[in-house]
Coordinates of C-alpha atoms in Angstrom, one line a residue:
X28 CA -24.6 5.9 -3.5
X29 CA -26.4 7.0 0.0
X30 CA -25.2 8.0 2.7
X31 CA -23.8 3.9 4.3
X32 CA -21.9 3.7 0.9
X33 CA -20.2 7.3 2.0
X34 CA -19.8 6.4 5.4
X35 CA -18.4 2.9 4.5
X36 CA -15.8 5.1 2.3
X37 CA -14.8 7.8 4.6
X38 CA -13.4 5.1 6.7
X39 CA -10.5 4.6 3.9
X40 CA -10.0 8.5 4.5
X41 CA -9.2 8.3 8.1
X42 CA -7.4 4.8 7.9
X43 CA -5.4 5.2 4.7
X44 CA -2.8 7.7 5.5
X45 CA -0.9 5.3 7.8
X46 CA 0.0 3.0 5.3
X47 CA 1.2 5.6 3.1
X48 CA 2.9 8.0 5.0
X49 CA 4.2 4.9 8.0
X50 CA 4.6 1.9 5.7
X51 CA 5.5 3.1 2.3
X52 CA 6.7 6.9 2.0
X53 CA 7.8 8.7 5.2
X54 CA 8.8 6.4 8.2
X55 CA 9.8 3.2 6.4
X56 CA 12.6 4.8 4.6
X57 CA 13.6 6.9 8.0
X58 CA 13.8 4.4 9.9
X59 CA 16.1 2.1 7.7
X60 CA 18.4 4.6 6.9
X61 CA 18.8 7.3 9.8
X62 CA 18.0 4.9 12.9
X63 CA 19.2 1.1 11.5
X64 CA 22.2 1.9 9.1
X65 CA 22.9 5.2 11.0
X66 CA 23.3 2.9 14.3
X67 CA 25.7 0.6 12.2
X68 CA 28.0 3.0 11.7
X69 CA 27.6 5.3 14.9
X70 CA 28.9 1.9 16.8
X71 CA 31.9 1.1 14.5
X72 CA 30.5 -2.3 13.4
X73 CA 31.3 -1.4 9.6
X74 CA 34.8 0.5 10.1
X75 CA 36.7 -1.8 8.4
X76 CA 34.8 -0.8 5.1
X77 CA 35.6 2.3 2.7
X78 CA 33.0 4.9 3.3
X79 CA 31.1 4.4 0.0
X80 CA 30.8 0.7 1.3
X81 CA 29.8 1.0 4.8
X82 CA 27.2 3.7 3.8
X83 CA 26.1 0.8 1.2
X84 CA 26.2 -2.1 4.1
X85 CA 24.2 0.1 6.2
X86 CA 21.6 0.8 3.8
X87 CA 21.2 -2.8 2.9
X88 CA 20.9 -3.9 6.4
X89 CA 18.1 -0.8 7.2
X90 CA 15.9 -2.4 4.1
X91 CA 16.4 -5.8 5.4
X92 CA 15.5 -4.7 8.9
X93 CA 12.4 -2.8 7.0
X94 CA 11.9 -6.3 5.2
X95 CA 11.8 -8.6 8.3
X96 CA 8.9 -6.3 9.8
X97 CA 7.0 -6.9 6.6
X98 CA 7.9 -10.7 7.0
X99 CA 6.6 -11.0 10.2
X100 CA 3.4 -8.8 10.4
X101 CA 2.9 -10.7 7.0
X102 CA 3.1 -14.1 8.3
X103 CA 0.9 -13.2 11.5
X104 CA -1.7 -11.9 9.0
X105 CA -1.8 -14.5 6.6
X106 CA -2.5 -17.3 9.2
X107 CA -4.7 -15.6 11.3
X108 CA -7.4 -13.4 8.6
X109 CA -8.9 -15.9 7.2
X110 CA -10.3 -17.1 11.1
X111 CA -11.1 -13.8 12.0
X112 CA -13.0 -13.4 8.2
X113 CA -15.1 -16.4 8.8
X114 CA -15.6 -15.3 12.6
X115 CA -16.8 -12.2 10.9
X116 CA -19.5 -13.8 8.9
X117 CA -21.1 -15.3 12.0
X118 CA -20.5 -13.2 15.1
X119 CA -21.5 -10.0 16.5
X120 CA -21.0 -6.3 16.0
X121 CA -18.0 -5.6 13.7
X122 CA -17.6 -2.0 14.2
X123 CA -16.2 -2.7 18.1
X124 CA -14.0 -4.7 16.4
X125 CA -12.7 -2.3 14.3
X126 CA -12.9 0.2 17.0
X127 CA -10.2 -2.3 18.6
X128 CA -8.1 -2.5 15.6
X129 CA -8.0 1.2 15.1
X130 CA -6.9 1.8 18.5
X131 CA -4.3 -0.2 18.2
X132 CA -3.0 1.3 15.0
X133 CA -3.5 4.8 16.6
X134 CA -1.2 4.4 19.7
X135 CA 1.5 2.3 17.4
X136 CA 1.8 5.4 15.8
X137 CA 1.4 8.1 17.8
X138 CA 4.6 6.4 19.6
X139 CA 6.8 6.8 16.5
X140 CA 7.0 10.3 17.5
X141 CA 10.0 8.5 20.1
X142 CA 11.5 6.6 17.4
X143 CA 14.6 8.8 17.4
X144 CA 18.3 7.9 16.2
X145 CA 20.6 6.9 18.9
X146 CA 20.5 5.9 22.3
X147 CA 17.9 9.2 23.1
X148 CA 14.8 6.7 21.3
X149 CA 13.1 3.5 21.8
X150 CA 15.5 0.8 20.9
X151 CA 15.1 -0.8 17.3
X152 CA 13.5 -4.0 18.5
X153 CA 10.7 -1.7 19.9
X154 CA 9.9 0.2 16.9
X155 CA 9.9 -3.0 14.7
X156 CA 7.3 -4.2 17.4
X157 CA 5.3 -1.7 17.0
X158 CA 5.4 -1.3 13.2
X159 CA 4.4 -5.2 13.4
X160 CA 1.6 -4.6 15.5
X161 CA 0.2 -1.8 13.4
X162 CA 0.5 -3.6 10.3
X163 CA -1.2 -7.0 11.3
X164 CA -4.0 -4.5 13.2
X165 CA -4.2 -2.8 9.9
X166 CA -5.0 -5.9 8.0
X167 CA -7.5 -6.9 10.6
X168 CA -8.9 -4.0 10.0
X169 CA -8.9 -4.2 6.4
X170 CA -10.8 -7.4 6.5
X171 CA -13.4 -6.5 8.8
X172 CA -14.0 -3.5 6.7
X173 CA -13.9 -5.2 3.6
X174 CA -16.4 -7.2 5.1
X175 CA -19.2 -4.4 5.4
X176 CA -18.6 -3.8 1.6
X177 CA -21.7 -5.9 0.6
X178 CA -24.1 -4.2 2.9
X179 CA -23.2 -0.8 2.4
X180 CA -25.1 -0.1 -1.1
X181 CA -26.8 -2.2 -3.8
X182 CA -24.3 -4.3 -6.1
X183 CA -24.1 -1.9 -8.8
X184 CA -22.7 0.7 -7.0
X185 CA -19.8 -1.2 -4.6
X186 CA -17.3 -1.0 -7.5
X187 CA -18.0 2.8 -7.2
X188 CA -18.4 2.9 -3.1
X189 CA -15.3 0.7 -3.0
X190 CA -13.1 3.2 -5.5
X191 CA -14.2 6.7 -3.6
X192 CA -13.1 4.7 -0.4
X193 CA -9.6 4.4 -2.0
X194 CA -9.6 7.9 -3.9
X195 CA -10.9 9.5 -0.3
X196 CA -7.6 7.6 1.6
X197 CA -5.2 8.7 -1.1
X198 CA -6.6 12.3 -0.8
X199 CA -6.1 12.6 2.8
X200 CA -2.7 11.9 2.6
X201 CA -1.7 14.6 -0.4
X202 CA -3.7 17.0 2.7
X203 CA -1.1 15.5 5.1
X204 CA 2.1 15.2 2.7
X205 CA 1.2 19.2 1.6
X206 CA 1.2 20.0 5.4
X207 CA 4.6 18.7 6.0
X208 CA 6.0 20.7 3.0
X209 CA 4.5 23.8 3.6
X210 CA 4.7 23.9 7.3
X211 CA 8.0 22.0 8.0
X212 CA 10.3 21.5 4.6
X213 CA 10.1 24.7 2.7
X214 CA 10.4 27.0 5.6
X215 CA 13.7 24.8 6.1
X216 CA 15.2 25.1 3.1
X217 CA 13.6 28.3 1.4
X218 CA 11.9 29.8 4.3
X219 CA 8.8 30.0 2.3
X220 CA 6.0 30.5 3.1
X221 CA 7.2 30.8 6.9
X222 CA 10.8 31.8 7.7
X223 CA 11.4 28.7 9.9
X224 CA 9.7 25.3 10.7
X225 CA 5.9 26.0 12.4
X226 CA 5.7 24.5 15.8
X227 CA 9.2 24.6 17.4
X228 CA 9.5 21.6 14.7
X229 CA 13.7 20.6 14.7
X230 CA 14.6 19.2 10.9
X231 CA 18.1 18.3 12.5
X232 CA 16.1 15.9 15.0
X233 CA 14.0 14.6 12.4
X234 CA 10.7 15.5 14.0
X235 CA 9.4 16.8 10.7
X236 CA 9.3 12.7 9.8
X237 CA 8.9 11.6 13.1
X238 CA 5.3 14.0 13.7
X239 CA 3.9 11.7 10.8
X240 CA 3.4 9.1 13.9
X241 CA 1.0 11.3 15.7
X242 CA -0.4 13.4 12.7
X243 CA -1.6 9.6 11.3
X244 CA -3.0 8.9 15.1
X245 CA -5.1 12.0 15.8
X246 CA -6.1 11.7 11.7
X247 CA -7.6 8.1 12.2
X248 CA -9.2 9.0 15.5
X249 CA -11.2 12.1 14.5
X250 CA -12.0 11.2 10.9
X251 CA -12.7 7.4 11.8
X252 CA -16.4 8.9 13.7
X253 CA -18.2 9.3 11.0
X254 CA -18.1 6.0 9.7
X255 CA -18.9 4.4 13.2
X256 CA -21.8 6.8 13.4
X257 CA -23.5 6.1 10.0
X258 CA -22.1 3.1 8.4
X259 CA -24.3 -0.2 8.2
X260 CA -22.9 -2.9 10.7
X261 CA -23.9 -6.4 9.2
X262 CA -23.3 -8.4 12.4
X263 CA -25.8 -9.6 15.1
X264 CA -26.2 -8.0 18.2
X265 CA -25.7 -10.7 21.1
X266 CA -24.3 -13.4 19.0
X267 CA -21.6 -15.4 21.0
X268 CA -18.1 -14.6 19.1
X269 CA -17.0 -17.7 20.5
X270 CA -19.1 -19.9 18.8
X271 CA -18.3 -17.5 15.8
X272 CA -14.8 -18.5 15.9
X273 CA -15.3 -21.9 16.4
X274 CA -17.4 -22.4 13.5
X275 CA -15.6 -19.9 11.3
X276 CA -12.1 -22.2 12.0
X277 CA -14.0 -25.7 10.5
X278 CA -15.6 -23.4 8.1
X279 CA -12.2 -22.1 6.4
X280 CA -10.4 -25.6 7.1
X281 CA -13.3 -27.0 5.1
X282 CA -13.4 -24.0 2.4
X283 CA -9.8 -25.1 1.7
X284 CA -10.4 -28.8 1.9
X285 CA -12.9 -28.3 -0.7
X286 CA -11.1 -25.7 -3.0
X287 CA -12.6 -27.6 -6.1
X288 CA -16.0 -26.4 -5.6
X289 CA -15.2 -22.3 -5.6
X290 CA -12.3 -23.0 -8.1
X291 CA -13.5 -19.7 -10.0
X292 CA -12.1 -17.5 -6.5
X293 CA -9.8 -19.9 -6.0
X294 CA -8.2 -19.0 -9.4
X295 CA -8.5 -15.2 -8.8
X296 CA -7.1 -15.5 -5.4
X297 CA -4.1 -17.1 -7.0
X298 CA -3.8 -14.4 -9.9
X299 CA -3.8 -12.0 -7.2
X300 CA -1.2 -13.5 -5.4
X301 CA 0.9 -13.0 -7.8
X302 CA -0.3 -9.4 -9.8
X303 CA -0.7 -8.2 -6.2
X304 CA 2.5 -9.0 -5.4
X305 CA 4.2 -7.8 -8.2
X306 CA 2.2 -4.3 -7.9
X307 CA 3.6 -3.9 -4.2
X308 CA 7.4 -4.8 -5.5
X309 CA 7.2 -2.2 -8.7
X310 CA 5.5 0.6 -5.9
X311 CA 8.2 -0.2 -2.8
X312 CA 11.3 -0.4 -4.9
X313 CA 10.8 1.9 -8.1
X314 CA 11.3 4.6 -4.9
X315 CA 14.8 2.7 -4.5
X316 CA 15.3 2.9 -8.4
X317 CA 13.9 6.9 -8.6
X318 CA 16.9 7.4 -5.9
X319 CA 19.4 5.5 -7.3
X320 CA 19.3 6.7 -11.4
X321 CA 17.6 10.1 -10.8
X322 CA 20.0 11.0 -7.3
X323 CA 16.3 12.5 -6.1
X324 CA 16.6 14.2 -3.0
X325 CA 14.3 14.2 0.2
X326 CA 12.1 17.1 -1.4
X327 CA 11.6 15.4 -4.4
X328 CA 11.1 11.7 -2.9
X329 CA 7.9 13.6 -1.0
X330 CA 7.0 15.7 -4.0
X331 CA 7.0 11.7 -5.7
X332 CA 4.4 10.6 -2.7
X333 CA 2.3 13.5 -3.2
X334 CA 1.8 12.9 -6.6
X335 CA 1.8 9.7 -6.3
X336 CA -1.2 10.2 -3.6
X337 CA -3.0 12.5 -5.9
X338 CA -3.5 10.6 -8.8
X339 CA -4.3 7.2 -6.8
X340 CA -7.1 9.5 -5.4
X341 CA -8.1 9.6 -9.4
X342 CA -7.4 5.9 -9.5
X343 CA -9.7 5.0 -7.1
X344 CA -13.0 6.7 -8.7
X345 CA -11.4 5.6 -12.0
X346 CA -11.4 1.9 -10.9
X347 CA -15.0 2.3 -10.0
X348 CA -16.0 4.1 -13.1
X349 CA -14.2 1.7 -15.6
X350 CA -15.6 -1.3 -13.4
X351 CA -19.0 0.1 -14.5
X352 CA -18.1 0.8 -18.2
X353 CA -16.2 -2.8 -19.1
X354 CA -17.1 -5.0 -16.1
X355 CA -15.0 -5.8 -13.4
X356 CA -12.6 -8.7 -15.2
X357 CA -12.1 -6.5 -18.2
X358 CA -10.6 -3.2 -16.3
X359 CA -8.6 -5.4 -14.0
X360 CA -6.8 -6.6 -16.9
X361 CA -6.5 -3.2 -18.5
X362 CA -5.0 -1.8 -15.2
X363 CA -2.6 -4.9 -14.9
X364 CA -1.5 -4.4 -18.3
X365 CA -1.1 -0.9 -18.2
X366 CA 1.2 -1.0 -15.1
X367 CA 3.4 -3.1 -16.7
X368 CA 3.7 -0.8 -19.7
X369 CA 4.5 2.1 -17.9
X370 CA 7.4 0.1 -15.6
X371 CA 8.9 -0.6 -19.0
X372 CA 9.1 2.7 -20.0
X373 CA 10.3 3.6 -16.2
X374 CA 13.2 1.1 -16.9
X375 CA 14.1 2.8 -20.2
X376 CA 14.8 6.2 -18.0
X377 CA 18.3 7.0 -16.9
X378 CA 20.2 9.9 -15.5
X379 CA 21.5 10.3 -19.2
X380 CA 18.6 10.0 -21.4
X381 CA 15.4 8.1 -22.1
X382 CA 13.6 5.1 -24.4
X383 CA 17.1 2.9 -23.8
X384 CA 19.0 6.3 -25.0
X385 CA 17.2 6.7 -27.9
X386 CA 16.5 10.5 -26.4
X387 CA 18.9 12.1 -25.0
X388 CA 18.4 13.8 -21.4
X389 CA 18.5 17.6 -20.7
X390 CA 17.5 20.2 -18.8
X391 CA 13.8 21.7 -19.1
X392 CA 14.0 24.5 -16.1
X393 CA 16.0 25.7 -13.2
X394 CA 13.8 25.3 -10.3
X395 CA 13.9 23.3 -7.0
X396 CA 12.7 19.7 -8.2
X397 CA 12.5 18.0 -11.3
X398 CA 14.8 19.7 -13.4
X399 CA 15.4 17.6 -16.1
X400 CA 13.3 15.3 -18.8
X401 CA 14.1 12.4 -17.6
X402 CA 12.7 13.7 -14.1
X403 CA 9.4 14.9 -15.7
X404 CA 9.2 11.9 -17.8
X405 CA 9.8 9.9 -14.7
X406 CA 7.3 11.5 -12.4
X407 CA 4.4 11.3 -15.5
X408 CA 4.8 7.8 -14.9
X409 CA 4.4 7.7 -11.6
X410 CA 1.0 9.4 -11.8
X411 CA -0.1 6.2 -14.6
X412 CA 1.1 3.8 -11.8
X413 CA -0.6 5.5 -9.3
X414 CA -3.8 5.4 -10.9
X415 CA -3.7 2.1 -12.3
X416 CA -2.2 0.5 -8.9
X417 CA -5.1 2.1 -7.0
X418 CA -8.1 1.0 -9.6
X419 CA -6.8 -2.6 -9.7
X420 CA -6.7 -2.6 -5.8
X421 CA -10.7 -1.3 -6.4
X422 CA -11.4 -3.8 -9.0
X423 CA -10.0 -6.6 -6.8
X424 CA -12.2 -6.2 -3.9
X425 CA -15.1 -6.1 -6.0
X426 CA -14.4 -8.8 -8.1
X427 CA -14.2 -10.8 -4.9
X428 CA -17.8 -9.6 -3.8
X429 CA -19.1 -10.8 -7.2
X430 CA -17.3 -14.3 -6.7
X431 CA -18.0 -15.1 -2.8
X432 CA -20.6 -16.9 -2.2
X433 CA -23.4 -15.1 -0.4
X434 CA -23.4 -14.6 3.1
X435 CA -19.8 -15.5 3.6
X436 CA -18.0 -12.4 2.0
X437 CA -16.1 -12.1 5.9
X438 CA -14.3 -15.6 4.9
X439 CA -13.2 -14.8 1.7
X440 CA -11.7 -11.3 2.4
X441 CA -9.3 -13.1 5.0
X442 CA -8.5 -15.8 1.9
X443 CA -7.8 -12.6 0.2
X444 CA -5.5 -10.9 2.5
X445 CA -3.9 -14.2 2.8
X446 CA -3.4 -13.9 -1.0
X447 CA -1.9 -9.9 -0.5
X448 CA 0.7 -11.3 2.0
X449 CA 1.6 -15.0 2.1
X450 CA 4.1 -14.1 -0.9
X451 CA 4.9 -10.9 0.1
X452 CA 8.6 -11.8 -0.2
X453 CA 8.3 -13.0 -4.0
X454 CA 8.9 -9.9 -5.6
X455 CA 11.8 -8.6 -3.7
X456 CA 13.4 -11.9 -4.3
X457 CA 13.6 -12.0 -7.7
X458 CA 14.6 -8.6 -8.2
X459 CA 17.3 -9.2 -6.0
X460 CA 18.3 -12.5 -8.0
X461 CA 18.0 -10.9 -10.9
X462 CA 20.1 -8.1 -10.3
X463 CA 23.2 -10.2 -8.6
X464 CA 22.9 -12.9 -11.8
X465 CA 23.1 -9.9 -14.3
X466 CA 25.1 -7.1 -12.5
X467 CA 21.9 -5.3 -14.0
X468 CA 19.6 -3.3 -12.0
X469 CA 17.2 -2.8 -14.7
X470 CA 17.0 -6.9 -15.5
X471 CA 16.5 -7.0 -11.7
X472 CA 13.4 -4.8 -11.7
X473 CA 12.5 -6.3 -14.9
X474 CA 11.9 -9.4 -13.2
X475 CA 9.0 -8.2 -11.8
X476 CA 7.1 -8.6 -15.0
X477 CA 7.3 -12.5 -14.4
X478 CA 4.7 -12.2 -11.4
X479 CA 2.8 -9.8 -13.4
X480 CA 2.4 -12.1 -16.7
X481 CA 1.7 -15.4 -14.1
X482 CA -0.9 -13.2 -12.9
X483 CA -2.9 -12.5 -15.9
X484 CA -2.3 -15.5 -17.6
X485 CA -4.5 -17.2 -14.7
X486 CA -6.9 -14.0 -14.3
X487 CA -8.1 -14.7 -18.3
X488 CA -9.1 -18.5 -17.0
X489 CA -11.6 -17.0 -14.6
X490 CA -15.1 -17.3 -15.4
X491 CA -17.7 -15.1 -13.5
X492 CA -20.8 -16.4 -12.3
X493 CA -23.7 -16.4 -15.2
X494 CA -25.9 -13.9 -14.1
X495 CA -23.0 -11.2 -14.3
X496 CA -21.6 -12.0 -17.6
X497 CA -22.9 -10.0 -19.9
X498 CA -22.1 -7.1 -17.9
X499 CA -18.4 -8.2 -17.1
X500 CA -17.2 -10.8 -19.5
X501 CA -16.5 -10.8 -23.4
X502 CA -19.7 -13.1 -25.0

């Protein structure tokens, strides 16, 4: 891997912390609980309900609001990303496009500092708008960045480059999580390693949460500089973006009409649509499961995010290594199947016991966090899921590059983005319905396995090109 490949990978060190901190672990739960939910309670909209029922309803409305943000952002991205990708294959330099999308993410992220509960902060609709704009911009940056992967190294090194990028993105999140814990959370809880939260941060005003937005914005702009200096841009200087957009749109429509000509690639995108949605639901709703069944608090959830990011860093490197060892298709199947197995064991854990009651829970130590056997067992399984989920993302990108026609990777990465966004509602919908039908959160979560199974079955039917078959497929 040369300087060009490393420059491509360092981009995710700069950008991915936004998604990990804002979309998944820190800001989205805060927005749902402390802004949307708390505002409902403060306005008296739920005064007729019992306190527990009112809090439950407020939390549900908060979660629905976050889901609405994801829905609208996913819809916009799904309808536009393929056309952007096709234009990238035919247009000018890609780095200016990335500069625009990154600037959009950074501005929206920085403005989240003003997401304060009550009338003092931005209106809820304004926060939702910022999150939608940033989400769509993030998707556009992903399509553009992925379109540059094919020129970032030789074909043998692309899986490792892709995995390194994902690993670096998660490692960056680890450093930011550690900074938040050491500078703000622990000083407030136990007066260590400082007597008080640093830089005048007020925990009571949720500044330790809101500051994640400005931190991600500064981090993004600062660490994207090496990418812009050293990454290879496949675009042609002076090419007409207007013509590229028109030609790209025609090409996308033609590709969709002639999908049978790309049957293997389309089968892969269909498989990814199912298993990626299942994985997203497992990661997002897994946090809800932990909070409900194991009663983890804020510090434990922050540690959960930290551990996930640490192991996800290893997952990016593991995915690239596994692709090289057994081939991209086999690697992807292994990664998905291990996630399914880990999910089954996760669902066997409660505050009372493990393995569906076969092993009683017990206190292991008297520390600040993760005191019981159930806590530690679940934490270890989170580590497995983090490794395999990140590895599967790396393997999926490498498989797309393997299957896409030469010179059209941007267009197909646009379709790849559709496969990851168009059914983003499917996993949560299954969980909701199965939970209601069976009155069981375990069965609700277990329904995610339906999507995983569909993805695996379709993936088994995908045949890779002959020139890669000896390396990636069984004889």
